[in-house]
Amino acid sequence: MSLLNREVFWPPADELTEVAERIRARLGEWPAAESRWRICLTAPELPQADDLIVFTEHEQHDADIERLAKSGAAVLEARDGRVTLRRGDARFALEGEWSDDWLSALAAFLDCNFEPHDALTLALAWRAGDENKDDAWPADFANFPRVADLPAAPDGGFPACPDRLGLYPVLPSADWVERVLDLGVSTTQLRRKTTENADLQREIARSVEAGRRRDAQVFINDHWREAVAAGAYGVHLGQEDVQTADLNAIAKAGVRLGLSTHGYYEMLRALHFRPSYLALGAVFPTTTKVMPTKPQGLARLSRYVQLLSGRVPLVAIGGIDAKVMPDVLATGVRSAAVVRAVTEAPDTAAAVSSLQKMFAKS
């Protein structure tokens, strides 16, 4: 375990380190941390890139916080039931209650190779004594913090979609949507990469109509205005799109909403808006899209499903093909998005049939 024999807290804090090691020992095997974070309980004169500098609610050093936030180090403020993490221009704010062991838990989750904002989310969900459970991993949703400073969710949320969305091909054209729906797939997404508005409107209109004819769930990626205008079943948006899309207009139109997530913090952020489903990814490396985060892997996917199953429909996405599909479904997720496993298959019909059979067995 890499917490041993290295500086985890600065100045050295033997009691915190002892608790961190005890927690880490109960979290299981995880890849070695890519960054060796040092949790600074006092601001160092020369902060380093892998320093996470903590200010508690008993301190008031706003000028120092601003200076340190610009130094390349991460800065964490914990005050009055609110914890704010700053990394460069990024800001992550969480509210809730936490245990006295939260800093030790933060060190343990950082050592499991989680990004600081996800490690912080898990640390705030940790409760003293959790290390004595058979499964110590935080899995009680009621203990997780809330993401702060978000705009209000649309009244009533978004329409529901089936909990088992099943095989979910993400396709580049209406031709592909029609072809795959004809093979018996009931959920698909049009991800049209074009800047030509007329082409986009035609492709969306054809895809939406194909879904209506076959009583299928067809989602439109990104282009929510055109999807609403065409009366689409649903739209799929990324985390960054939540800042710019008119979620109230989407909900008012009765269009379902799927949101991409890439870890615990983004899952909590997305759930605030009460979407129709969450996409969890990227599970594996993918070449179809530039991803903002490293691959999640099956171990993380399994933990995400454990936390959120039954709360919202979940879709695994990213680098999934026929070879790994059984392992993906073994996590308990009930839908998986695929791209090249369908669009680059030598025999599309055979590929779809094989993938569909995997879902029937799960």
PDB file of C-alpha atoms in Angstrom, residues 126-229:
ATOM      1  CA  TRP A 126     -17.170   8.294   4.812  1.00  0.00           C
ATOM      2  CA  ARG A 127     -18.372   7.682   8.353  1.00  0.00           C
ATOM      3  CA  ALA A 128     -16.251   6.810  11.373  1.00  0.00           C
ATOM      4  CA  GLY A 129     -16.312   3.062  11.836  1.00  0.00           C
ATOM      5  CA  ASP A 130     -16.985   2.258   8.181  1.00  0.00           C
ATOM      6  CA  GLU A 131     -13.651   0.425   8.135  1.00  0.00           C
ATOM      7  CA  ASN A 132     -15.224  -2.191  10.413  1.00  0.00           C
ATOM      8  CA  LYS A 133     -17.895  -3.144   7.871  1.00  0.00           C
ATOM      9  CA  ASP A 134     -17.563  -6.211   5.659  1.00  0.00           C
ATOM     10  CA  ASP A 135     -17.604  -3.832   2.704  1.00  0.00           C
ATOM     11  CA  ALA A 136     -16.169  -0.510   3.799  1.00  0.00           C
ATOM     12  CA  TRP A 137     -16.779   1.360   0.543  1.00  0.00           C
ATOM     13  CA  PRO A 138     -19.262   4.286   0.869  1.00  0.00           C
ATOM     14  CA  ALA A 139     -22.541   3.019  -0.578  1.00  0.00           C
ATOM     15  CA  ASP A 140     -25.249   4.791   1.429  1.00  0.00           C
ATOM     16  CA  PHE A 141     -26.498   7.579  -0.806  1.00  0.00           C
ATOM     17  CA  ALA A 142     -27.879   9.467   2.200  1.00  0.00           C
ATOM     18  CA  ASN A 143     -24.318  10.027   3.443  1.00  0.00           C
ATOM     19  CA  PHE A 144     -23.086  11.637   0.238  1.00  0.00           C
ATOM     20  CA  PRO A 145     -22.725  15.422   0.063  1.00  0.00           C
ATOM     21  CA  ARG A 146     -24.657  17.736  -2.246  1.00  0.00           C
ATOM     22  CA  VAL A 147     -23.081  19.748  -5.029  1.00  0.00           C
ATOM     23  CA  ALA A 148     -23.497  23.423  -4.187  1.00  0.00           C
ATOM     24  CA  ASP A 149     -24.168  26.506  -6.299  1.00  0.00           C
ATOM     25  CA  LEU A 150     -26.202  24.770  -9.005  1.00  0.00           C
ATOM     26  CA  PRO A 151     -29.166  26.373 -10.773  1.00  0.00           C
ATOM     27  CA  ALA A 152     -32.586  25.034  -9.907  1.00  0.00           C
ATOM     28  CA  ALA A 153     -33.649  21.837 -11.643  1.00  0.00           C
ATOM     29  CA  PRO A 154     -36.664  22.043 -13.974  1.00  0.00           C
ATOM     30  CA  ASP A 155     -39.966  21.692 -12.145  1.00  0.00           C
ATOM     31  CA  GLY A 156     -41.078  18.084 -12.277  1.00  0.00           C
ATOM     32  CA  GLY A 157     -37.785  16.872 -13.732  1.00  0.00           C
ATOM     33  CA  PHE A 158     -37.652  14.995 -17.023  1.00  0.00           C
ATOM     34  CA  PRO A 159     -39.878  12.172 -18.286  1.00  0.00           C
ATOM     35  CA  ALA A 160     -38.807   8.693 -17.257  1.00  0.00           C
ATOM     36  CA  CYS A 161     -37.298   6.144 -19.589  1.00  0.00           C
ATOM     37  CA  PRO A 162     -37.061   2.368 -19.109  1.00  0.00           C
ATOM     38  CA  ASP A 163     -34.720   1.203 -16.368  1.00  0.00           C
ATOM     39  CA  ARG A 164     -33.369  -1.429 -18.786  1.00  0.00           C
ATOM     40  CA  LEU A 165     -32.389   0.484 -21.896  1.00  0.00           C
ATOM     41  CA  GLY A 166     -30.388  -2.525 -23.038  1.00  0.00           C
ATOM     42  CA  LEU A 167     -28.083  -2.383 -26.023  1.00  0.00           C
ATOM     43  CA  TYR A 168     -27.590   1.287 -26.893  1.00  0.00           C
ATOM     44  CA  PRO A 169     -25.768   1.880 -30.205  1.00  0.00           C
ATOM     45  CA  VAL A 170     -24.477   5.417 -30.756  1.00  0.00           C
ATOM     46  CA  LEU A 171     -24.646   6.021 -34.496  1.00  0.00           C
ATOM     47  CA  PRO A 172     -23.379   8.608 -36.982  1.00  0.00           C
ATOM     48  CA  SER A 173     -26.343   8.944 -39.350  1.00  0.00           C
ATOM     49  CA  ALA A 174     -30.043   8.419 -39.863  1.00  0.00           C
ATOM     50  CA  ASP A 175     -29.208   5.596 -42.279  1.00  0.00           C
ATOM     51  CA  TRP A 176     -27.480   3.806 -39.430  1.00  0.00           C
ATOM     52  CA  VAL A 177     -30.336   4.527 -37.011  1.00  0.00           C
ATOM     53  CA  GLU A 178     -32.902   3.052 -39.442  1.00  0.00           C
ATOM     54  CA  ARG A 179     -30.703   0.054 -40.152  1.00  0.00           C
ATOM     55  CA  VAL A 180     -30.100  -0.798 -36.503  1.00  0.00           C
ATOM     56  CA  LEU A 181     -33.718  -0.269 -35.467  1.00  0.00           C
ATOM     57  CA  ASP A 182     -34.735  -2.661 -38.245  1.00  0.00           C
ATOM     58  CA  LEU A 183     -32.533  -5.258 -36.545  1.00  0.00           C
ATOM     59  CA  GLY A 184     -34.635  -5.067 -33.389  1.00  0.00           C
ATOM     60  CA  VAL A 185     -32.665  -2.596 -31.277  1.00  0.00           C
ATOM     61  CA  SER A 186     -35.010  -0.459 -29.169  1.00  0.00           C
ATOM     62  CA  THR A 187     -32.631   2.262 -27.925  1.00  0.00           C
ATOM     63  CA  THR A 188     -30.162   4.247 -29.975  1.00  0.00           C
ATOM     64  CA  GLN A 189     -28.555   7.652 -30.257  1.00  0.00           C
ATOM     65  CA  LEU A 190     -27.783   9.843 -33.241  1.00  0.00           C
ATOM     66  CA  ARG A 191     -24.388  11.501 -32.790  1.00  0.00           C
ATOM     67  CA  ARG A 192     -24.173  13.580 -35.940  1.00  0.00           C
ATOM     68  CA  LYS A 193     -20.883  15.408 -36.404  1.00  0.00           C
ATOM     69  CA  THR A 194     -21.758  18.239 -38.744  1.00  0.00           C
ATOM     70  CA  THR A 195     -21.818  22.015 -38.820  1.00  0.00           C
ATOM     71  CA  GLU A 196     -24.315  22.157 -41.688  1.00  0.00           C
ATOM     72  CA  ASN A 197     -27.707  23.020 -40.243  1.00  0.00           C
ATOM     73  CA  ALA A 198     -29.852  21.678 -43.069  1.00  0.00           C
ATOM     74  CA  ASP A 199     -28.085  18.328 -42.941  1.00  0.00           C
ATOM     75  CA  LEU A 200     -28.464  18.196 -39.164  1.00  0.00           C
ATOM     76  CA  GLN A 201     -32.192  18.916 -39.299  1.00  0.00           C
ATOM     77  CA  ARG A 202     -32.757  16.245 -41.978  1.00  0.00           C
ATOM     78  CA  GLU A 203     -30.788  13.614 -40.072  1.00  0.00           C
ATOM     79  CA  ILE A 204     -32.555  14.343 -36.800  1.00  0.00           C
ATOM     80  CA  ALA A 205     -36.003  14.376 -38.426  1.00  0.00           C
ATOM     81  CA  ARG A 206     -35.361  11.009 -40.122  1.00  0.00           C
ATOM     82  CA  SER A 207     -34.012   9.462 -36.927  1.00  0.00           C
ATOM     83  CA  VAL A 208     -36.935  10.702 -34.845  1.00  0.00           C
ATOM     84  CA  GLU A 209     -39.429   9.384 -37.389  1.00  0.00           C
ATOM     85  CA  ALA A 210     -37.661   6.032 -37.498  1.00  0.00           C
ATOM     86  CA  GLY A 211     -37.995   5.792 -33.743  1.00  0.00           C
ATOM     87  CA  ARG A 212     -41.705   6.589 -33.903  1.00  0.00           C
ATOM     88  CA  ARG A 213     -42.370   3.964 -36.563  1.00  0.00           C
ATOM     89  CA  ARG A 214     -40.620   1.269 -34.548  1.00  0.00           C
ATOM     90  CA  ASP A 215     -41.716   2.426 -31.073  1.00  0.00           C
ATOM     91  CA  ALA A 216     -38.067   2.862 -30.117  1.00  0.00           C
ATOM     92  CA  GLN A 217     -36.150   5.276 -27.879  1.00  0.00           C
ATOM     93  CA  VAL A 218     -34.030   7.505 -30.130  1.00  0.00           C
ATOM     94  CA  PHE A 219     -31.842  10.079 -28.387  1.00  0.00           C
ATOM     95  CA  ILE A 220     -30.148  12.999 -30.128  1.00  0.00           C
ATOM     96  CA  ASN A 221     -26.633  13.895 -29.031  1.00  0.00           C
ATOM     97  CA  ASP A 222     -25.902  17.556 -28.148  1.00  0.00           C
ATOM     98  CA  HIS A 223     -28.284  19.305 -30.564  1.00  0.00           C
ATOM     99  CA  TRP A 224     -31.130  19.849 -28.120  1.00  0.00           C
ATOM    100  CA  ARG A 225     -32.853  22.719 -29.966  1.00  0.00           C
ATOM    101  CA  GLU A 226     -33.213  20.680 -33.146  1.00  0.00           C
ATOM    102  CA  ALA A 227     -34.235  17.632 -31.105  1.00  0.00           C
ATOM    103  CA  VAL A 228     -36.991  19.577 -29.332  1.00  0.00           C
ATOM    104  CA  ALA A 229     -38.191  21.026 -32.636  1.00  0.00           C
TER     105      ALA A 229
END
